[in-house]
């Protein structure tokens, strides 16, 4: 009357369909890695107040969460490729809730538990007598489910093998747009109040633990996904005071606290918010200043990007910012934007805006999400970030360094993405793609975008996962707002696994050379040339096998 099944992290367990995935009861990892698997369960009758216990030598490093369901009104656009699990609206497994007293089995529904093993470093493992001189160590992990009276209902045992090697530090630069205003709005706190700073740090820490080592830094309210003529809530780290008509003073104290908070959680790189509006670089971002004794907006949609007033402002602000960055040793850790996703029709506006910035920012790194090669070819974007379905010309051109990104538009043609309706293998396969093509950085726009499209209104991300019917469900965010901080999604955990695959390949390369390391990965996917940016969603078994082969090769090379 009560069934359980051990599954990999790549399974998605739907409440309204039979569970067809084969059991997975073993896997391997490296020290310093976060490893996940699932235990699915099903009861013929309602069982309230389930109890869950993990028994293992690794117990101090194990967390068990319940996989919740999120609604997807827009699981896919009208022309999806074959790489979706389903395209019908409904409830999809995604948020990972803490296991509390309200865990229950609902009649005849498959549900699952998400088991996370946050392995310590090799030195910590040795100190705790978890790792000895042998090449690897095996650890059983038993997950036991009981009813409210303590009666055992079912159990699954997973065997985790850990090689005597440590996952190296991430080299990939990784930013997913961190929307500080969404946090303030959702929790009802004033921007940069003490309550806001406390929440910001929790979300920053979560971001870093999942591989984000660069953060969108709102010098001024980022002009992103904002309706023309509309405004997002003011989120401005730089204090501005206008003196007279054209003179300004700047206060960087909030920026200093932002940098210190980021460094405290591990983030060392800073993506400066765009200094011109999205989709054309035609206007200034929203900038608020103390003027004539009151705080008010001095620039915005009514400000021409190439006009003299904004130009005079930048001629004072940018030198002050450069001096600040140098004083704090940040000049090698900041990246600047002009305007997001420029297209050929915007080229002249973009060129004029870039020229204004280069009067003061020559020598600093500039990068941009774009899909048109001409912006790079003309030297306007030295570090291009093409979408993964437009990256081929940049690869053929030998662009170095080269980044990539995906968003709602990358929804077909076999490219990687992580919508709720996509299999997790399509999410995780990004790791080997980044490795093969020597990608230096990855960008995605939605760490926590909890507004409707164009930021017209707040949404409840537990009820609306598509920005109000605008983007495929799951595109706008990967974390949910919990009562006291972030709640992970299974998509976010699987994405971390993709980055860990990349780091494992880099470790293998350091041991056996790049050609041999790449051959291990490609052989697992079908042979030389099998790994491409358009390889679709391989079978979960193949993705898991690829990582197992990498781990075995590492162990053999030690």
Coordinates of C-alpha atoms in Angstrom, one line a residue:
X1 CA 0.0 0.0 0.0
X2 CA 3.1 2.3 0.2
X3 CA 5.7 2.3 -2.5
X4 CA 9.1 4.0 -2.7
X5 CA 11.6 4.3 -5.5
X6 CA 15.1 5.8 -5.5
X7 CA 15.7 8.1 -8.5
X8 CA 18.4 10.4 -9.8
X9 CA 18.2 14.2 -9.6
X10 CA 17.3 14.3 -13.3
X11 CA 13.8 12.7 -12.8
X12 CA 10.8 14.9 -12.6
X13 CA 8.0 13.2 -10.6
X14 CA 4.5 14.3 -11.6
X15 CA 1.6 13.7 -9.3
X16 CA -0.8 12.9 -12.1
X17 CA 1.1 10.2 -14.0
X18 CA 2.6 6.8 -13.4
X19 CA 6.2 6.8 -12.5
X20 CA 8.1 5.2 -15.4
X21 CA 11.7 6.2 -14.5
X22 CA 13.9 3.3 -13.6
X23 CA 15.5 3.2 -10.1
X24 CA 18.9 4.8 -9.6
X25 CA 20.6 3.6 -6.4
X26 CA 24.2 4.6 -6.8
X27 CA 26.4 7.4 -8.0
X28 CA 29.7 9.1 -7.5
X29 CA 31.0 12.5 -6.7
X30 CA 34.1 14.5 -5.6
X31 CA 34.9 16.1 -2.3
X32 CA 33.6 19.6 -2.1
X33 CA 30.7 18.7 -4.5
X34 CA 26.9 18.9 -3.8
X35 CA 25.3 15.7 -4.8
X36 CA 21.5 15.1 -5.1
X37 CA 19.2 12.2 -5.6
X38 CA 15.5 11.6 -5.0
X39 CA 13.2 9.2 -3.2
X40 CA 9.8 9.0 -4.7
X41 CA 6.9 7.6 -2.7
X42 CA 3.2 6.8 -3.3
X43 CA 0.4 5.7 -0.9
X44 CA -3.0 4.2 -1.7
X45 CA -4.5 6.3 1.1
X46 CA -4.0 9.7 2.8
X47 CA -1.2 9.6 5.3
X48 CA -0.7 12.9 7.2
X49 CA 2.4 13.8 9.2
X50 CA 5.0 11.6 7.5
X51 CA 8.4 11.5 9.1
X52 CA 11.7 11.3 7.2
X53 CA 15.1 10.2 8.5
X54 CA 18.5 10.0 6.9
X55 CA 20.9 7.4 8.2
X56 CA 24.5 7.5 6.9
X57 CA 28.1 8.3 7.9
X58 CA 27.5 11.4 5.9
X59 CA 24.4 12.4 7.9
X60 CA 25.8 15.8 9.1
X61 CA 26.1 16.8 5.4
X62 CA 22.6 15.6 4.3
X63 CA 19.5 17.7 3.9
X64 CA 16.1 16.3 2.8
X65 CA 13.5 18.5 1.2
X66 CA 10.0 17.9 -0.3
X67 CA 9.5 18.5 -4.0
X68 CA 6.5 20.8 -4.3
X69 CA 4.4 21.5 -7.4
X70 CA 4.2 24.8 -9.2
X71 CA 1.5 25.8 -11.7
X72 CA 2.5 26.3 -15.3
X73 CA -0.1 28.2 -17.3
X74 CA 2.4 28.7 -20.2
X75 CA 4.7 25.7 -20.2
X76 CA 5.8 26.4 -23.8
X77 CA 5.3 28.7 -26.7
X78 CA 3.3 27.6 -29.7
X79 CA 6.1 25.9 -31.6
X80 CA 8.1 23.8 -29.1
X81 CA 10.7 21.2 -30.3
X82 CA 10.6 17.6 -29.1
X83 CA 12.7 18.4 -26.0
X84 CA 9.9 18.9 -23.6
X85 CA 8.3 16.5 -21.1
X86 CA 4.9 17.9 -21.8
X87 CA 3.4 21.1 -23.1
X88 CA 0.1 21.1 -21.4
X89 CA -0.7 23.5 -18.5
X90 CA -0.7 21.9 -15.1
X91 CA 1.3 21.3 -12.0
X92 CA 5.0 20.7 -12.4
X93 CA 7.6 19.6 -9.8
X94 CA 9.9 22.4 -8.9
X95 CA 10.1 24.1 -5.4
X96 CA 12.1 22.3 -2.7
X97 CA 10.4 22.9 0.6
X98 CA 11.8 22.1 4.0
X99 CA 10.4 18.8 5.4
X100 CA 8.2 19.8 8.3
X101 CA 5.3 18.4 10.3
X102 CA 2.9 18.9 7.3
X103 CA 4.6 16.4 5.0
X104 CA 2.0 13.9 3.8
X105 CA 1.3 11.3 1.2
X106 CA -1.8 12.1 -0.9
X107 CA -3.9 9.2 -2.2
X108 CA -2.5 7.5 -5.3
X109 CA -0.1 10.4 -6.1
X110 CA 3.6 10.0 -6.7
X111 CA 5.6 12.6 -4.8
X112 CA 9.3 12.8 -4.1
X113 CA 11.9 13.9 -1.6
X114 CA 15.0 15.7 -2.7
X115 CA 18.1 14.5 -0.9
X116 CA 21.1 16.8 -1.0
X117 CA 24.6 15.8 0.2
X118 CA 26.9 18.8 0.6
X119 CA 30.2 17.0 0.7
X120 CA 33.0 18.8 2.7
X121 CA 36.4 19.5 1.3
X122 CA 38.9 16.7 1.2
X123 CA 40.9 18.2 4.1
X124 CA 37.7 18.4 6.2
X125 CA 36.7 14.9 5.2
X126 CA 40.1 13.6 6.3
X127 CA 39.8 15.4 9.6
X128 CA 36.3 13.8 10.1
X129 CA 37.8 10.4 9.2
X130 CA 35.6 10.2 6.1
X131 CA 38.5 9.9 3.7
X132 CA 41.6 7.8 4.1
X133 CA 44.5 6.9 1.8
X134 CA 42.4 4.8 -0.5
X135 CA 41.4 6.1 -4.0
X136 CA 37.7 6.3 -3.1
X137 CA 35.2 5.8 -0.3
X138 CA 31.7 4.3 -0.3
X139 CA 28.9 5.7 1.8
X140 CA 25.4 4.2 2.2
X141 CA 22.6 6.7 2.6
X142 CA 19.3 5.2 3.9
X143 CA 16.2 7.4 3.7
X144 CA 13.4 6.0 5.9
X145 CA 9.8 7.1 5.8
X146 CA 7.5 6.5 8.8
X147 CA 4.0 7.5 9.7
X148 CA 3.0 9.8 12.6
X149 CA 3.3 7.0 15.1
X150 CA 6.8 6.0 14.0
X151 CA 5.8 3.0 12.1
X152 CA 8.2 2.3 9.2
X153 CA 6.4 2.7 5.8
X154 CA 9.3 2.3 3.4
X155 CA 13.0 3.0 2.8
X156 CA 15.5 3.3 0.1
X157 CA 19.3 3.0 0.3
X158 CA 21.6 5.0 -2.1
X159 CA 25.3 4.2 -2.3
X160 CA 27.5 7.3 -2.9
X161 CA 31.1 6.7 -4.0
X162 CA 33.5 9.7 -3.4
X163 CA 36.8 9.7 -5.3
X164 CA 39.9 10.9 -3.4
X165 CA 39.9 14.2 -5.3
X166 CA 38.4 17.6 -4.7
X167 CA 36.2 19.6 -7.1
X168 CA 38.3 22.6 -8.2
X169 CA 37.2 26.2 -7.8
X170 CA 34.9 27.5 -10.5
X171 CA 36.6 29.4 -13.2
X172 CA 33.6 30.2 -15.3
X173 CA 32.2 33.7 -14.6
X174 CA 28.5 33.4 -14.0
X175 CA 25.9 36.0 -13.4
X176 CA 22.1 35.6 -13.2
X177 CA 20.4 38.9 -12.8
X178 CA 19.8 39.6 -9.2
X179 CA 16.7 41.7 -8.8
X180 CA 17.1 43.5 -5.5
X181 CA 13.9 45.4 -6.0
X182 CA 11.8 42.2 -6.3
X183 CA 13.1 41.2 -2.8
X184 CA 12.1 44.5 -1.3
X185 CA 8.7 44.4 -2.9
X186 CA 8.0 40.8 -2.0
X187 CA 9.0 41.1 1.6
X188 CA 7.5 44.6 2.1
X189 CA 10.8 46.2 3.3
X190 CA 12.2 49.6 2.4
X191 CA 15.1 49.6 -0.1
X192 CA 18.4 49.1 1.7
X193 CA 16.8 49.1 5.1
X194 CA 18.4 46.8 7.6
X195 CA 15.7 44.2 6.9
X196 CA 16.5 44.5 3.2
X197 CA 20.2 44.0 3.7
X198 CA 19.6 40.9 5.8
X199 CA 17.5 39.4 3.0
X200 CA 19.9 40.5 0.3
X201 CA 22.8 38.6 2.0
X202 CA 20.7 35.4 2.3
X203 CA 19.9 35.5 -1.4
X204 CA 23.5 36.4 -2.3
X205 CA 24.7 33.5 -0.3
X206 CA 22.3 31.2 -2.1
X207 CA 23.4 32.6 -5.4
X208 CA 27.1 32.0 -4.6
X209 CA 26.5 28.4 -3.4
X210 CA 24.9 27.7 -6.8
X211 CA 27.8 29.1 -8.9
X212 CA 27.0 32.8 -9.2
X213 CA 30.3 34.6 -8.7
X214 CA 29.3 37.9 -10.5
X215 CA 26.3 40.0 -9.4
X216 CA 24.2 42.6 -11.1
X217 CA 25.0 45.8 -9.1
X218 CA 22.3 48.5 -9.2
X219 CA 24.4 51.7 -9.4
X220 CA 21.1 53.1 -10.5
X221 CA 17.7 51.4 -11.0
X222 CA 18.5 48.8 -13.7
X223 CA 16.6 49.7 -16.9
X224 CA 15.7 46.1 -17.6
X225 CA 12.3 44.7 -18.5
X226 CA 10.6 48.0 -17.8
X227 CA 7.7 49.3 -19.9
X228 CA 8.6 52.3 -22.0
X229 CA 7.5 55.3 -19.9
X230 CA 7.1 53.1 -16.8
X231 CA 9.3 52.7 -13.7
X232 CA 10.6 49.9 -11.5
X233 CA 10.9 50.6 -7.8
X234 CA 13.9 52.8 -7.1
X235 CA 16.9 50.6 -6.3
X236 CA 20.0 52.9 -6.4
X237 CA 23.2 52.3 -4.6
X238 CA 24.9 55.6 -5.5
X239 CA 23.6 58.6 -3.7
X240 CA 23.3 61.7 -5.9
X241 CA 23.0 65.3 -4.9
X242 CA 22.5 67.9 -7.6
X243 CA 24.0 71.3 -6.8
X244 CA 22.7 74.1 -9.0
X245 CA 21.8 73.0 -12.5
X246 CA 24.8 70.9 -13.6
X247 CA 27.0 70.0 -10.7
X248 CA 26.7 66.8 -8.7
X249 CA 28.1 65.1 -5.6
X250 CA 28.1 61.4 -5.1
X251 CA 27.8 59.1 -2.1
X252 CA 29.2 55.6 -2.5
X253 CA 28.5 54.4 1.0
X254 CA 25.7 52.0 0.0
X255 CA 27.8 50.6 -2.8
X256 CA 30.6 49.9 -0.3
X257 CA 28.2 48.0 1.9
X258 CA 27.0 46.0 -1.2
X259 CA 30.6 45.1 -2.1
X260 CA 31.4 44.1 1.5
X261 CA 28.3 41.9 1.7
X262 CA 29.0 40.2 -1.6
X263 CA 32.6 39.6 -0.6
X264 CA 31.5 38.1 2.7
X265 CA 29.5 35.4 0.9
X266 CA 32.2 34.8 -1.7
X267 CA 31.1 36.9 -4.7
X268 CA 34.1 38.8 -6.1
X269 CA 32.9 40.1 -9.5
X270 CA 30.5 43.0 -10.1
X271 CA 28.3 43.5 -13.2
X272 CA 27.5 47.2 -13.2
X273 CA 23.9 48.0 -14.2
X274 CA 23.2 49.2 -17.6
X275 CA 23.8 53.0 -18.1
X276 CA 21.3 53.3 -21.0
X277 CA 17.9 51.8 -21.5
X278 CA 17.2 48.3 -22.9
X279 CA 16.3 47.7 -26.6
X280 CA 18.1 50.6 -28.2
X281 CA 20.2 52.7 -25.8
X282 CA 18.0 55.7 -26.5
X283 CA 17.4 57.0 -23.0
X284 CA 19.0 57.3 -19.6
X285 CA 18.1 54.9 -16.7
X286 CA 16.0 56.1 -13.9
X287 CA 18.2 58.2 -11.6
X288 CA 17.0 59.8 -8.4
X289 CA 18.9 62.7 -6.7
X290 CA 18.5 65.1 -3.9
X291 CA 17.7 68.4 -5.6
X292 CA 16.5 71.6 -4.0
X293 CA 16.1 69.8 -0.7
X294 CA 14.0 66.9 -2.0
X295 CA 14.5 63.5 -3.5
X296 CA 13.2 63.3 -7.1
X297 CA 13.9 61.7 -10.4
X298 CA 16.2 63.7 -12.5
X299 CA 16.7 61.3 -15.5
X300 CA 14.6 58.6 -17.1
X301 CA 12.6 57.9 -20.2
X302 CA 12.3 61.6 -20.9
X303 CA 16.1 61.9 -21.1
X304 CA 17.8 61.5 -24.4
X305 CA 20.8 59.2 -24.1
X306 CA 22.9 61.5 -26.4
X307 CA 21.6 64.7 -24.9
X308 CA 23.8 67.2 -23.1
X309 CA 22.2 66.9 -19.6
X310 CA 22.9 63.2 -19.3
X311 CA 26.3 63.6 -20.9
X312 CA 27.3 66.3 -18.4
X313 CA 26.1 64.0 -15.6
X314 CA 28.2 61.1 -16.8
X315 CA 31.2 63.3 -17.3
X316 CA 31.1 63.9 -13.5
X317 CA 29.8 60.5 -12.3
X318 CA 32.1 58.2 -14.2
X319 CA 35.4 59.8 -13.1
X320 CA 34.1 59.7 -9.5
X321 CA 33.2 56.0 -9.9
X322 CA 36.5 55.1 -11.5
X323 CA 38.3 56.7 -8.5
X324 CA 36.1 54.8 -6.1
X325 CA 36.8 51.5 -8.0
X326 CA 40.5 52.0 -7.9
X327 CA 40.5 53.0 -4.3
X328 CA 38.8 49.8 -3.4
X329 CA 40.8 47.6 -5.7
X330 CA 37.9 46.7 -7.9
X331 CA 39.0 47.9 -11.3
X332 CA 39.8 44.3 -12.5
X333 CA 36.6 42.8 -11.0
X334 CA 33.9 45.0 -12.6
X335 CA 32.2 44.7 -16.0
X336 CA 30.2 47.4 -17.7
X337 CA 27.1 47.4 -19.9
X338 CA 25.8 50.0 -22.4
X339 CA 22.4 48.6 -23.3
X340 CA 20.9 45.1 -23.2
X341 CA 20.3 43.1 -26.4
X342 CA 21.1 45.7 -29.1
X343 CA 20.0 44.9 -32.7
X344 CA 21.3 46.4 -36.0
X345 CA 18.6 49.0 -36.0
X346 CA 20.0 50.3 -32.7
X347 CA 23.6 50.4 -33.9
X348 CA 24.1 54.1 -34.2
X349 CA 22.4 54.8 -30.9
X350 CA 24.6 52.2 -29.3
X351 CA 27.7 53.6 -30.9
X352 CA 27.0 57.1 -29.6
X353 CA 26.2 55.9 -26.1
X354 CA 29.4 53.7 -26.0
X355 CA 31.5 56.7 -27.1
X356 CA 30.2 58.7 -24.1
X357 CA 31.2 56.0 -21.7
X358 CA 34.6 55.4 -23.3
X359 CA 35.6 58.9 -22.4
X360 CA 36.1 57.7 -18.9
X361 CA 36.0 53.9 -18.9
X362 CA 38.6 53.0 -21.5
X363 CA 40.5 49.9 -20.1
X364 CA 37.5 48.5 -18.3
X365 CA 35.7 45.3 -19.4
X366 CA 32.5 45.7 -21.4
X367 CA 30.1 42.9 -22.3
X368 CA 26.6 42.6 -23.7
X369 CA 23.9 40.1 -24.3
X370 CA 23.4 40.2 -28.1
X371 CA 22.8 38.0 -31.1
X372 CA 24.2 40.1 -34.0
X373 CA 27.8 39.5 -34.8
X374 CA 28.3 42.9 -36.3
X375 CA 28.4 44.6 -32.9
X376 CA 31.5 42.5 -32.1
X377 CA 32.9 42.8 -35.6
X378 CA 32.9 46.6 -35.3
X379 CA 34.5 46.6 -31.9
X380 CA 31.5 47.9 -30.0
X381 CA 31.2 44.8 -27.7
X382 CA 34.6 43.4 -26.9
X383 CA 33.1 40.6 -24.8
X384 CA 30.0 39.4 -26.6
X385 CA 27.4 37.3 -24.9
X386 CA 25.4 35.6 -27.7
X387 CA 22.5 33.4 -27.1
X388 CA 23.2 29.7 -27.3
X389 CA 21.1 29.5 -30.5
X390 CA 23.1 32.3 -32.1
X391 CA 26.6 31.4 -31.0
X392 CA 27.9 29.7 -34.2
X393 CA 29.2 32.9 -35.9
X394 CA 31.1 33.8 -32.8
X395 CA 32.6 30.3 -32.5
X396 CA 33.6 30.4 -36.1
X397 CA 35.1 33.8 -35.6
X398 CA 37.3 32.6 -32.8
X399 CA 36.0 35.1 -30.3
X400 CA 37.9 35.0 -27.1
X401 CA 36.7 35.5 -24.4
X402 CA 33.3 34.3 -25.4
X403 CA 30.2 34.1 -23.1
X404 CA 26.8 32.7 -23.8
X405 CA 23.3 33.1 -22.4
X406 CA 19.7 31.8 -22.7
X407 CA 16.3 33.2 -21.9
X408 CA 12.7 32.7 -23.2
X409 CA 13.7 32.9 -26.9
X410 CA 16.0 29.8 -26.6
X411 CA 13.0 27.5 -26.4
X412 CA 13.6 25.2 -29.4
X413 CA 16.2 23.9 -31.9
X414 CA 17.7 21.6 -29.3
X415 CA 19.5 24.2 -27.2
X416 CA 19.9 23.9 -23.4
X417 CA 17.4 25.6 -21.1
X418 CA 15.6 25.0 -17.9
X419 CA 11.8 25.7 -18.2
X420 CA 9.5 23.7 -15.9
X421 CA 8.3 21.6 -18.8
X422 CA 11.8 20.6 -20.0
X423 CA 13.5 17.5 -18.8
X424 CA 16.3 18.1 -16.3
X425 CA 18.8 16.6 -18.8
X426 CA 18.3 19.6 -21.0
X427 CA 19.3 21.8 -18.1
X428 CA 22.3 19.8 -17.0
X429 CA 23.9 19.2 -20.4
X430 CA 25.0 22.8 -20.5
X431 CA 28.1 21.9 -18.4
X432 CA 29.8 19.8 -21.1
X433 CA 28.8 22.3 -23.7
X434 CA 30.5 25.1 -21.8
X435 CA 33.6 22.9 -21.4
X436 CA 33.9 21.9 -25.0
X437 CA 33.6 25.4 -26.4
X438 CA 35.8 27.0 -23.8
X439 CA 33.1 29.4 -22.8
X440 CA 34.4 32.0 -20.3
X441 CA 31.1 33.2 -18.9
X442 CA 27.4 32.5 -18.6
X443 CA 24.5 35.0 -18.2
X444 CA 20.8 34.5 -17.5
X445 CA 18.3 37.2 -16.8
X446 CA 16.1 35.6 -14.1
X447 CA 17.5 34.7 -10.7
X448 CA 14.5 36.1 -9.0
X449 CA 12.3 38.2 -11.3
X450 CA 9.0 38.2 -9.4
X451 CA 7.2 40.9 -11.5
X452 CA 5.0 40.6 -14.5
X453 CA 6.5 41.3 -17.9
X454 CA 7.7 44.9 -18.1
X455 CA 7.6 45.1 -14.3
X456 CA 4.0 46.4 -14.3
X457 CA 3.0 44.6 -11.2
X458 CA 4.1 42.2 -8.5
X459 CA 3.3 38.5 -8.9
X460 CA 3.2 35.6 -6.5
X461 CA 5.8 33.2 -7.8
X462 CA 4.2 30.3 -6.1
X463 CA 1.1 30.9 -8.3
X464 CA 2.6 32.6 -11.4
X465 CA 5.7 31.1 -13.0
X466 CA 5.5 32.8 -16.4
X467 CA 5.7 36.6 -15.5
X468 CA 2.0 36.9 -16.2
X469 CA 1.7 34.8 -19.3
X470 CA 4.8 36.3 -21.0
X471 CA 7.6 33.7 -20.8
X472 CA 7.6 29.9 -20.5
X473 CA 7.1 28.9 -16.9
X474 CA 10.4 28.8 -15.1
X475 CA 12.2 31.3 -17.3
X476 CA 11.9 34.3 -14.9
X477 CA 13.3 32.8 -11.7
X478 CA 15.1 29.9 -10.1
X479 CA 14.4 30.7 -6.5
X480 CA 11.2 31.2 -4.7
X481 CA 10.7 33.7 -1.8
X482 CA 10.4 31.7 1.5
X483 CA 9.3 33.2 4.7
X484 CA 12.8 34.1 5.8
X485 CA 14.9 33.7 2.6
X486 CA 15.2 31.8 -0.6
X487 CA 13.6 28.4 -1.4
X488 CA 15.5 26.5 -4.1
X489 CA 14.0 24.9 -7.2
X490 CA 15.0 21.5 -8.5
X491 CA 16.0 23.4 -11.7
X492 CA 18.5 25.5 -9.7
X493 CA 20.0 22.4 -8.1
X494 CA 20.3 20.7 -11.4
X495 CA 21.9 23.8 -12.9
X496 CA 24.5 23.7 -10.1
X497 CA 25.2 20.1 -11.2
X498 CA 25.9 21.3 -14.7
X499 CA 28.5 23.7 -13.4
X500 CA 30.0 20.9 -11.3
X501 CA 30.3 18.7 -14.4
X502 CA 32.3 21.6 -16.0
X503 CA 34.6 21.8 -13.0
X504 CA 35.1 18.0 -12.9
X505 CA 36.1 18.1 -16.6
X506 CA 38.6 20.9 -15.8
X507 CA 40.0 18.7 -13.1
X508 CA 40.3 15.8 -15.4
X509 CA 42.0 18.0 -18.0
X510 CA 44.6 19.0 -15.4
X511 CA 45.4 15.3 -15.0
X512 CA 45.2 13.9 -18.5
X513 CA 45.1 16.8 -20.9
X514 CA 42.3 18.5 -22.7
X515 CA 41.9 16.2 -25.7
X516 CA 41.6 13.1 -23.4
X517 CA 39.2 14.9 -21.1
X518 CA 36.9 16.0 -23.9
X519 CA 37.0 12.5 -25.4
X520 CA 35.7 11.0 -22.2
X521 CA 32.7 13.3 -22.3
X522 CA 32.0 13.0 -26.0
X523 CA 32.3 9.2 -26.0
X524 CA 29.6 9.1 -23.4
X525 CA 27.3 11.1 -25.7
X526 CA 28.0 9.1 -28.9
X527 CA 31.5 9.9 -30.0
X528 CA 33.6 12.8 -31.4
X529 CA 31.4 15.7 -32.3
X530 CA 28.4 14.5 -30.2
X531 CA 28.5 17.5 -27.9
X532 CA 27.1 20.6 -29.5
X533 CA 25.0 23.5 -28.4
X534 CA 22.0 22.0 -30.3
X535 CA 22.3 18.4 -28.9
X536 CA 18.8 18.5 -27.4
X537 CA 17.8 16.7 -24.3
X538 CA 19.8 13.5 -24.0
X539 CA 18.4 10.6 -22.0
X540 CA 19.0 11.0 -18.3
X541 CA 20.9 7.7 -18.2
X542 CA 23.4 9.1 -20.7
X543 CA 23.9 12.3 -18.8
X544 CA 24.5 10.4 -15.6
X545 CA 26.8 7.9 -17.4
X546 CA 28.9 10.8 -18.8
X547 CA 29.6 12.1 -15.3
X548 CA 30.4 8.6 -14.0
X549 CA 32.9 8.2 -16.8
X550 CA 34.5 11.5 -15.9
X551 CA 34.7 10.5 -12.2
X552 CA 36.2 7.1 -13.0
X553 CA 38.8 8.8 -15.3
X554 CA 39.7 11.2 -12.5
X555 CA 40.1 8.3 -10.0
X556 CA 42.2 6.4 -12.5
X557 CA 44.5 9.3 -13.1
X558 CA 45.2 10.1 -9.4

